[in-house]
Short mmCIF file of C-alpha atoms in Angstrom, two decimals:
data_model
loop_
_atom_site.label_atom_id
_atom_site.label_comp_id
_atom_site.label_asym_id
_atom_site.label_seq_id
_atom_site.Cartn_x
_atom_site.Cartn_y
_atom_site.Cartn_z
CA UNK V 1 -153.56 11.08 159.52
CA UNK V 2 -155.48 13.63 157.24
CA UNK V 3 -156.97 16.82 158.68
CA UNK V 4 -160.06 18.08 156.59
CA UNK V 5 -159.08 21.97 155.85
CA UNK V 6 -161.88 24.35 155.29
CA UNK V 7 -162.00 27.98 153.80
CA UNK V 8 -164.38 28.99 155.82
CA UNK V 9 -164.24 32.53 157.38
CA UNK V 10 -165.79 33.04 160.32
CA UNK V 11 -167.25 36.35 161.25
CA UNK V 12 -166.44 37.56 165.50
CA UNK V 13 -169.99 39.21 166.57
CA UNK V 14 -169.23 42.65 167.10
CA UNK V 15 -168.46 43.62 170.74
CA UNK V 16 -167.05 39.92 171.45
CA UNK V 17 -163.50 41.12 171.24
CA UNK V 18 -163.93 44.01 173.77
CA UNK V 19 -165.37 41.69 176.14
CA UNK V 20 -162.88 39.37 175.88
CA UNK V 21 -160.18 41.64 176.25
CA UNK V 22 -161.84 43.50 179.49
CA UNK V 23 -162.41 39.71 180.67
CA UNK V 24 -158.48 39.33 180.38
CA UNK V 25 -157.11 42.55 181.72
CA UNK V 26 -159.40 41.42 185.00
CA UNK V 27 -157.93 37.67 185.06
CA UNK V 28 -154.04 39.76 184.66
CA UNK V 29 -155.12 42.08 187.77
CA UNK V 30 -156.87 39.95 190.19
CA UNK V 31 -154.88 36.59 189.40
CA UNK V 32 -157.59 34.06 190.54
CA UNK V 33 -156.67 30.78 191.31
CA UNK V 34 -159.91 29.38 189.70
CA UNK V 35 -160.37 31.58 186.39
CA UNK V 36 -163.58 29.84 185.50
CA UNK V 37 -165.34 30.94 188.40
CA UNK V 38 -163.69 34.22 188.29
CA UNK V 39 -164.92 34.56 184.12
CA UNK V 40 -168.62 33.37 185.72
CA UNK V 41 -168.84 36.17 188.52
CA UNK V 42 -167.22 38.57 185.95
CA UNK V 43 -169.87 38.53 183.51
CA UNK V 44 -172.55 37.90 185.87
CA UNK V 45 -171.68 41.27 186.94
CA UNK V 46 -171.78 42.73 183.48
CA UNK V 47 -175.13 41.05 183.04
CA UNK V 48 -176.59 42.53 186.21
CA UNK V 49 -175.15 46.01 185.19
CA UNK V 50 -177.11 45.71 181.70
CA UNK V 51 -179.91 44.47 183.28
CA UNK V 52 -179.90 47.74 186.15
CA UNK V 53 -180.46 49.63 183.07
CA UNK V 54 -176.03 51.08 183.01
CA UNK V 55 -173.38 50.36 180.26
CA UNK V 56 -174.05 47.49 178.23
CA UNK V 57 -170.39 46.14 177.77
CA UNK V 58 -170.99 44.56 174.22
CA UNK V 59 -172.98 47.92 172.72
CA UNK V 60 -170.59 50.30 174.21
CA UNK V 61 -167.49 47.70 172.81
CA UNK V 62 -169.13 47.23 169.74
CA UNK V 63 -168.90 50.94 168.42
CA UNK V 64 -165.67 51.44 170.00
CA UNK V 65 -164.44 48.19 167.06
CA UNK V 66 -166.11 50.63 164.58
#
């Protein structure tokens, strides 16, 4: 079986690590049962605190990677 093998780098949008990582300290407090829904109520909270006009989680992680 041959596996094709590309060079390719890809580039992680800035902010996307911070998210993930605040996304994973939640799942390793709360311990859901169903992560999935627990991922989709966790960022639909983000998203409805960016959209209130607060802390936009991928600005504010973005120039902390900086």
């Amino acid at each position: 079986m041959s596996v094709a093998y590309s060079n390719t780098n890809m580039r992680v949008p800035a902010g996307f690590r911070n998210l993930l990582e605040g996304l994973a300290r939640e799942v390793l407090r709360e311990q859901p049962t169903n992560v999935v829904a627990f991922a989709a109520q966790y960022f639909q909270k983000l998203l409805e605190q960016r959209e209130a006009g607060g802390i936009d989680p991928v600005a504010w992680g973005a120039m902390l990677e900086d």
